[in-house]
Coordinates of C-alpha atoms and ligand atoms in Angstrom, one line a residue:
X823 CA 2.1 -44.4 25.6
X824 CA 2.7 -46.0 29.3
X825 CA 2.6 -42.6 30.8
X826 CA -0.7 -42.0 29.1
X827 CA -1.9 -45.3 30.2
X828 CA -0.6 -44.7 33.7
X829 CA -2.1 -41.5 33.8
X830 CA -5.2 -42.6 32.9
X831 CA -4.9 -45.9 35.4
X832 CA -4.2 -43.5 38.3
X833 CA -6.6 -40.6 38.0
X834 CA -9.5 -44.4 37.6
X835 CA -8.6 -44.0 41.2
X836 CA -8.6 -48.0 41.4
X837 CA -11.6 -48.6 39.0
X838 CA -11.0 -50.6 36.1
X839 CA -10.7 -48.3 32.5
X840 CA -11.8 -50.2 29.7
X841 CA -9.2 -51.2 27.1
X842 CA -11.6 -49.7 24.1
X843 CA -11.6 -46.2 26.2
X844 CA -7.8 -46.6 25.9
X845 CA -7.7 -46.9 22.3
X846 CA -10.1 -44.8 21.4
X847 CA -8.6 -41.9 23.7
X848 CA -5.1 -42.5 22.3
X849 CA -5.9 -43.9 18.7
X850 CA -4.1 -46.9 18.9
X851 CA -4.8 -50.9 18.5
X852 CA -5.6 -52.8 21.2
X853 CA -2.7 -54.8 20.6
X854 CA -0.4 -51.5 21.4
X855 CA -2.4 -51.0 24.8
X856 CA -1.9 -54.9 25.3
X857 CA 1.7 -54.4 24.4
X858 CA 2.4 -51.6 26.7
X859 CA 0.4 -53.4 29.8
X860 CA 2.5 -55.9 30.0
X861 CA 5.8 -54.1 29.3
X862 CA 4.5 -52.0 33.3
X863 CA 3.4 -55.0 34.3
X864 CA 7.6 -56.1 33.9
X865 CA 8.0 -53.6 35.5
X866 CA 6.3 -53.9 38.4
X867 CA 3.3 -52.6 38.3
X868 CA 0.2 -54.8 39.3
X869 CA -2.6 -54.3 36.5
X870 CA -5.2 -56.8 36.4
X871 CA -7.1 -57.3 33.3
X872 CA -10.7 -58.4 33.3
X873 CA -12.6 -59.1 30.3
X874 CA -15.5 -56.5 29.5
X875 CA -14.2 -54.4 32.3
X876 CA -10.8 -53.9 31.3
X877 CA -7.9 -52.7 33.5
X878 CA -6.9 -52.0 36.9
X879 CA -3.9 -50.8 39.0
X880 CA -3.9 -52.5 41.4
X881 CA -0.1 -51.8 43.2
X882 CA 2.9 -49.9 42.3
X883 CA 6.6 -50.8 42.3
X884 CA 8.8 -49.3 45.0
X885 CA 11.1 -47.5 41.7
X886 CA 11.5 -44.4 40.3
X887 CA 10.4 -44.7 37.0
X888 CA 9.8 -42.3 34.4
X889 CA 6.6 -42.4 32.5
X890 CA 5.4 -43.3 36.4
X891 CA 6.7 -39.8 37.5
X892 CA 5.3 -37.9 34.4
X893 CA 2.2 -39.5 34.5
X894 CA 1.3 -37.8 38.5
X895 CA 1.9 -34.3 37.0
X896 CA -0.1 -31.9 35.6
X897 CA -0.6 -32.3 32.0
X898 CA 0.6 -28.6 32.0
X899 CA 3.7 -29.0 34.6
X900 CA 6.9 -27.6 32.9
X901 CA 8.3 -31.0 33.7
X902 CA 7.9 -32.8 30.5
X903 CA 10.6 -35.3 30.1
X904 CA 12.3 -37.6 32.8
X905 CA 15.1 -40.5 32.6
X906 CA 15.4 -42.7 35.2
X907 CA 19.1 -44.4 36.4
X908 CA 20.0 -47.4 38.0
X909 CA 23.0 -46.0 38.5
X910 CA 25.2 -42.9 37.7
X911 CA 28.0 -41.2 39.2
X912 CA 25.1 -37.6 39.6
X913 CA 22.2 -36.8 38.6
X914 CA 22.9 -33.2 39.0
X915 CA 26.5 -33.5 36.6
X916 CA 24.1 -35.5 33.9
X917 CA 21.8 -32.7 33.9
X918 CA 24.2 -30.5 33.2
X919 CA 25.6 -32.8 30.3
X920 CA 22.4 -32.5 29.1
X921 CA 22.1 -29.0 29.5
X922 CA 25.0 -28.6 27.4
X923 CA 23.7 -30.5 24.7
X924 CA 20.7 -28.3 24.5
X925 CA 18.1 -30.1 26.7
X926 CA 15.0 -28.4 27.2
X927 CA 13.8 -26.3 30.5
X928 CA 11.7 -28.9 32.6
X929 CA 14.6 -32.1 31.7
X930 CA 14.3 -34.3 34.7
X931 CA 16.8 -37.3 35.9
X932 CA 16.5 -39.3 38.2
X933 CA 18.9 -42.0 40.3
X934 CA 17.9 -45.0 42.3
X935 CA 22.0 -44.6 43.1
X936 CA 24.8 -42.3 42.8
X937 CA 28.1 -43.3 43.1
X938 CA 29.5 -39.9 43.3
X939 CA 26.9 -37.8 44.6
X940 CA 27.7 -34.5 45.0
X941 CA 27.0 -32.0 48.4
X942 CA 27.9 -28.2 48.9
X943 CA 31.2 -27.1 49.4
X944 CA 32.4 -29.8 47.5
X945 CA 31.0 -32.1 49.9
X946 CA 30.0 -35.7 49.1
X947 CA 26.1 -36.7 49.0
X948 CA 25.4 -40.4 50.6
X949 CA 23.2 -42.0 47.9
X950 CA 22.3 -45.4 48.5
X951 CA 20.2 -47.4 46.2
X952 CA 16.9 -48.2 45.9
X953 CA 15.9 -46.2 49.6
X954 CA 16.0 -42.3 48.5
X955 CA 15.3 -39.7 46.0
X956 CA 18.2 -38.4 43.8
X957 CA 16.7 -36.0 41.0
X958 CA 17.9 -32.9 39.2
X959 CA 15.4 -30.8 37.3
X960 CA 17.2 -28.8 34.6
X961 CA 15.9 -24.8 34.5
X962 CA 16.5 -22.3 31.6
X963 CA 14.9 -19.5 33.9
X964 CA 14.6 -16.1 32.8
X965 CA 16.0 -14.3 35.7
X966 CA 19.3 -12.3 36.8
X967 CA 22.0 -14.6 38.0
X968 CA 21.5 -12.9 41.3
X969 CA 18.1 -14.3 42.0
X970 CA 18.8 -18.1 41.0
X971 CA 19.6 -18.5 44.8
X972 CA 15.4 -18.2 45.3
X973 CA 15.1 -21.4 43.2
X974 CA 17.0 -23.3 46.2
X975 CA 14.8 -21.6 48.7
X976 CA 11.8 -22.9 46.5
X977 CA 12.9 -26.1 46.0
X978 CA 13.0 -26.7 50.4
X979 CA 9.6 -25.0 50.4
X980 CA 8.7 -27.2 48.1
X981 CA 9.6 -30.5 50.2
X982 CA 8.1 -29.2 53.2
X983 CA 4.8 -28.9 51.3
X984 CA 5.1 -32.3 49.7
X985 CA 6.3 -34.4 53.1
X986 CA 3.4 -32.8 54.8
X987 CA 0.9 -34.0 51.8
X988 CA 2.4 -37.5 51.3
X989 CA 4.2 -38.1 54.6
X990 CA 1.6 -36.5 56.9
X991 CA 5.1 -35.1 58.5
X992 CA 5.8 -31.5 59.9
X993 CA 8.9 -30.8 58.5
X994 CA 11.0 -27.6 59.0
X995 CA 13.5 -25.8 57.3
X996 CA 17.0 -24.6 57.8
X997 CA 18.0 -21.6 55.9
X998 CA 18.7 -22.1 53.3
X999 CA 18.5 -25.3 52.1
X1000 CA 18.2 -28.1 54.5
X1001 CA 14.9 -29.5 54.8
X1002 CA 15.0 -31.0 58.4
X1003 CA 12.5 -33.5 60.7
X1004 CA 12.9 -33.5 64.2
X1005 CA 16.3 -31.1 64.1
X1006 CA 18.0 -34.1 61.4
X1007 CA 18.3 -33.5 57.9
X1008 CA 16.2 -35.3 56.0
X1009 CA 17.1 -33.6 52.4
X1010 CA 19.4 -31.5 50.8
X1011 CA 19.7 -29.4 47.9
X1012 CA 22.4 -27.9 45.2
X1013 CA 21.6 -25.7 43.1
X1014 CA 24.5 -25.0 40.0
X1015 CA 24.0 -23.0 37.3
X1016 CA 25.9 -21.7 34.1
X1017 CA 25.5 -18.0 33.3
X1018 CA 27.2 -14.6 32.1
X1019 CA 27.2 -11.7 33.9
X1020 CA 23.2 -10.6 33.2
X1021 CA 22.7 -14.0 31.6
X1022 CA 21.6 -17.6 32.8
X1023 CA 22.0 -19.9 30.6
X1024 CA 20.9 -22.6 32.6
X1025 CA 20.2 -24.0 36.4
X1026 CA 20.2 -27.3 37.5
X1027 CA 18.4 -27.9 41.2
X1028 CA 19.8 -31.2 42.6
X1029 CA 17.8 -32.8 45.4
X1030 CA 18.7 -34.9 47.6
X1031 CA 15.5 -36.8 50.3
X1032 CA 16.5 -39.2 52.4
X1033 CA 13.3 -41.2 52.2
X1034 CA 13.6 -45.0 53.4
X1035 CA 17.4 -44.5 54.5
X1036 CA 17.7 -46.7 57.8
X1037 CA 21.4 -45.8 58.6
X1038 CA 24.1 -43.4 57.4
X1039 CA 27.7 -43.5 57.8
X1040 CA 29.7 -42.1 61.4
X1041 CA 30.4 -38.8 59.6
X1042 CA 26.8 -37.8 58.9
X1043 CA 24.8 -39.6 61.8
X1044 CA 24.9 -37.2 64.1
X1045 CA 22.8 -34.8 61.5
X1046 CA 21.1 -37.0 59.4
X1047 CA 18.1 -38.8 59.5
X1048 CA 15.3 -39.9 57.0
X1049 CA 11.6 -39.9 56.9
X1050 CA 11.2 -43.8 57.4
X1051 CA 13.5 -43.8 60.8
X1052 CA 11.0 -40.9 62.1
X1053 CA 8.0 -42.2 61.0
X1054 CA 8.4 -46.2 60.9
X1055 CA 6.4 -46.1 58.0
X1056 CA 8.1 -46.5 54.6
X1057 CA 7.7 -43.4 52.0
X1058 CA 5.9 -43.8 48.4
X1059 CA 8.7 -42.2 46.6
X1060 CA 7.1 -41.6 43.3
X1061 CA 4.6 -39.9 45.7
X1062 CA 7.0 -37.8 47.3
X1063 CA 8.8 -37.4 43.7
X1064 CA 5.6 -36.1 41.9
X1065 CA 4.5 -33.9 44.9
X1066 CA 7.7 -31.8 45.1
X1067 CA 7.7 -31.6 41.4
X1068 CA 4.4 -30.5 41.1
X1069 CA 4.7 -27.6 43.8
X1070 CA 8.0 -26.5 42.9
X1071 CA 7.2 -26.0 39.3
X1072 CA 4.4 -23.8 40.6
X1073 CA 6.2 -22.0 42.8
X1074 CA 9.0 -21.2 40.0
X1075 CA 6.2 -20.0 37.7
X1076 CA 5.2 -17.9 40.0
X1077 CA 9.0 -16.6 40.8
X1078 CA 9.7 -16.1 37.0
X1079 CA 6.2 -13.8 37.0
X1080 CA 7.0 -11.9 40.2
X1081 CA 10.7 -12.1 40.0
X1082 CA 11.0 -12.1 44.0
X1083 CA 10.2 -14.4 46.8
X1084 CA 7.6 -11.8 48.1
X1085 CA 4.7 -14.0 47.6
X1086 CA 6.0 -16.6 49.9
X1087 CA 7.4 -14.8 53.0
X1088 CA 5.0 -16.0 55.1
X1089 CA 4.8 -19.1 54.2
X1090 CA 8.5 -19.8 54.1
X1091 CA 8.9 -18.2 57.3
X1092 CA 6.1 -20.2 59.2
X1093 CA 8.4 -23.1 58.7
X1094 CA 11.8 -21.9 58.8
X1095 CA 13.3 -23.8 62.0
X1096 CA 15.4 -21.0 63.4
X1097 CA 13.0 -18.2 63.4
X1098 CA 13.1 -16.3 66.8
X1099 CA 16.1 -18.2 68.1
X1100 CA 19.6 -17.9 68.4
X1101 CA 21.5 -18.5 65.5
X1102 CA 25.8 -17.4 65.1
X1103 CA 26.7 -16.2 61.9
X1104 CA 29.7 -17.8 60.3
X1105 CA 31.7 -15.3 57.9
X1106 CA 34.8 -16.8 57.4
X1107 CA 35.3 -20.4 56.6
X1108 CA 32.7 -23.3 56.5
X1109 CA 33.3 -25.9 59.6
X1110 CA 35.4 -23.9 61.2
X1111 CA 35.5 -24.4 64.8
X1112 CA 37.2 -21.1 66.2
X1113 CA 34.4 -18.3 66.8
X1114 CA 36.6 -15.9 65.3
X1115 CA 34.6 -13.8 62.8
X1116 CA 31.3 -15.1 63.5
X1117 CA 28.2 -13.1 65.2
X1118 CA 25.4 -14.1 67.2
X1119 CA 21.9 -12.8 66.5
X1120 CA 18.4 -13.9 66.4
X1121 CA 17.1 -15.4 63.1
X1122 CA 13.5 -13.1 62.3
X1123 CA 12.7 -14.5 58.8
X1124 CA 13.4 -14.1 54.9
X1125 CA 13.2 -11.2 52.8
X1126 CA 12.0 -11.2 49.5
X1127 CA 15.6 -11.8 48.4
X1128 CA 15.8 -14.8 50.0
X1129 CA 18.2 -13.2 52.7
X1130 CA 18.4 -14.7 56.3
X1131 CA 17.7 -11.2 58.5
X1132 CA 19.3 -11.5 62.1
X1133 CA 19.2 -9.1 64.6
X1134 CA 22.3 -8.4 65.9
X1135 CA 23.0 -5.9 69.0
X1136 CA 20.0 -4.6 67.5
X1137 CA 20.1 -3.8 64.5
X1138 CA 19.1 -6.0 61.4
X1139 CA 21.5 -8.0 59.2
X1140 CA 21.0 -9.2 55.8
X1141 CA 22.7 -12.6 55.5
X1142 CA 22.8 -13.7 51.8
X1143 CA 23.4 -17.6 51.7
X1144 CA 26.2 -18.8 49.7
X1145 CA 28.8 -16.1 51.5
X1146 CA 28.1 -17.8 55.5
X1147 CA 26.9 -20.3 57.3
X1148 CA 24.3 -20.1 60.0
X1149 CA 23.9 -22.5 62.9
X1150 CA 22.1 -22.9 66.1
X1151 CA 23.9 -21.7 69.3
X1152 CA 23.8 -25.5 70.4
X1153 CA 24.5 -27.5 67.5
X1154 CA 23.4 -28.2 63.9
X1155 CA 20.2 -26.3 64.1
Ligands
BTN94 C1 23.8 -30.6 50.5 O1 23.0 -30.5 51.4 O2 25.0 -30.6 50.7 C2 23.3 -30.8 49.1 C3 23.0 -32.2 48.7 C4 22.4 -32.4 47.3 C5 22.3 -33.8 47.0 C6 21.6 -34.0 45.7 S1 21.2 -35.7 45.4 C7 20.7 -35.3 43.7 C8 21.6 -34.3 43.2 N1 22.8 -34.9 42.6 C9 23.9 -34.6 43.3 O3 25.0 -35.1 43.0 N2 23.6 -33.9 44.3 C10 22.2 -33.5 44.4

């Protein structure tokens, strides 16, 4: 019911809805609506009520909160259900609880704070409360293990698209799954899955947006950054939230159809942040610092596969993400 009354409060575009609209609409009292008003209103959102015109949103709380979320997307958006944490140790190890338990494609959670937050390679994920976005959306996709690796390339597609729409920011990405503003991180993404050989059962896509962060500890600094310290403007995050939801979701209905990243070469490679330029190649291990068994090309774009291609002495190199690394020639990117 609140994300039906949200919903309808938000597409009013700030006009008030009129409390017997509600009712009728939903079929229910106008004690329930009442009831449900002031429930959002505890939660922080700023309705006014006027009698004979009804309600009004007037503001929205800086949270991430559920029926908020749900009530931005499509009616048709694969993402149907969404819990929201104060806190939990990862959004992307409750998804896969919940996966196990036999929760359905489109399952979203949410974090305002992790206290274990997870990174690649075993990495941790800074996740401070209350200042970014830490959300998992559970997948049951039908695709060959193989490809689940386009989902990540999706998912920074995705952010790019939404940060431009709600942010009004440029941002890039590097391959394959750092979205990045101004050469700094500003999100990051891990995509786990649990399959059989020719089977996935099920992917979780963590992702990680460093929206209103103003500082980040000694060990990340130098690479991270969020979209508040480069805009000076704090972020809507249910905006952001909604916006990469909504895209992604399209794009991955669109990959399950197609079954390859074809139909978003060009767009992917218009804003991939190492195109033309210098990248090395890391084969062996990840941070290492030696430039044994490493190779230095120039980054030309994505295939359909998702695969980095670098020229190298020449000749063209499929890189497939998960086996290297690739960095700039100078630095991070
Ligand atoms: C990386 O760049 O190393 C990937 C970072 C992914 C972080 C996100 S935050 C939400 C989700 N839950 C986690 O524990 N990790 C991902």
């Amino acid at each position: 019911m609140k994300e039906k009354i949200l919903r309808a409060l938000h597409s009013a575009g700030g006009r008030f809805v009129s409390g017997a609209w509600l009712c009728e609409q939903f079929g229910v009292s106008r004690q329930a609506v009442w009831k449900n008003i002031v429930s959002l209103k505890e939660n922080g959102f700023e309705i006014e009520s006027v009698t004979k015109k009804g309600y009004r949103l007037s503001a929205v709380p800086d949270k991430l909160y559920a029926p908020d979320i749900l009530s931005r997307l499509p009616e048709d958006c694969i993402c149907r259900k969404a819990e929201c944490f104060q806190t939990i140790d990862s959004t992307n190890t409750k998804a896969k609880q919940l996966a196990e338990l036999g929760a359905e494609e489109g399952t979203l959670v949410m974090a305002e704070e992790q206290t274990a937050g997870k990174g690649r390679r075993g990495r941790n994920w800074e996740s401070e409360p209350g200042v970014g976005i830490w959300m998992t959306l559970l997948l049951r996709p039908a695709l060959l293990p193989v490809k689940v690796s386009g989902l990540t390339l999706l998912a920074a597609l995705a952010l790019v698209r939404a940060v431009k729409d709600i942010c009004g920011v440029e941002a890039e990405i590097k391959w394959p799954n750092d979205v990045i503003v101004a050469k700094k991180k500003i999100c990051g993404i891990l995509t786990e899955m649990s399959s059989e050989e020719n089977y996935v059962h099920y992917v979780v896509v963590g992702i990680g947006i460093n929206a209103n962060t103003t500082s980040f500890s000694r060990e990340v600094e130098e690479t991270a950054t969020s979209l508040y310290l480069q805009t000076g403007r704090k972020t809507d995050r249910a905006g952001l939230t909604a916006a990469w939801i909504e895209k992604f979701c399209s794009y991955y209905e669109t990959f399950l159809k197609i079954q390859d990243l074809s139909f978003v070469i060009d767009e992917y490679n218009q804003v991939l942040a190492n195109r033309d330029k210098e990248v090395r190649v890391y084969y062996g291990m990840y941070r290492q610092t030696s430039l044994e068994n490493t190779e230095v090309g120039i980054a030309r774009g994505i295939d359909s596969d998702g695969a980095l291609l670098v020229e190298i002495e020449g000749q063209v190199k499929r890189i497939v993400s998960g086996e290297v690394s690739v960095r700039g020639l100078h630095g991070y990117v």
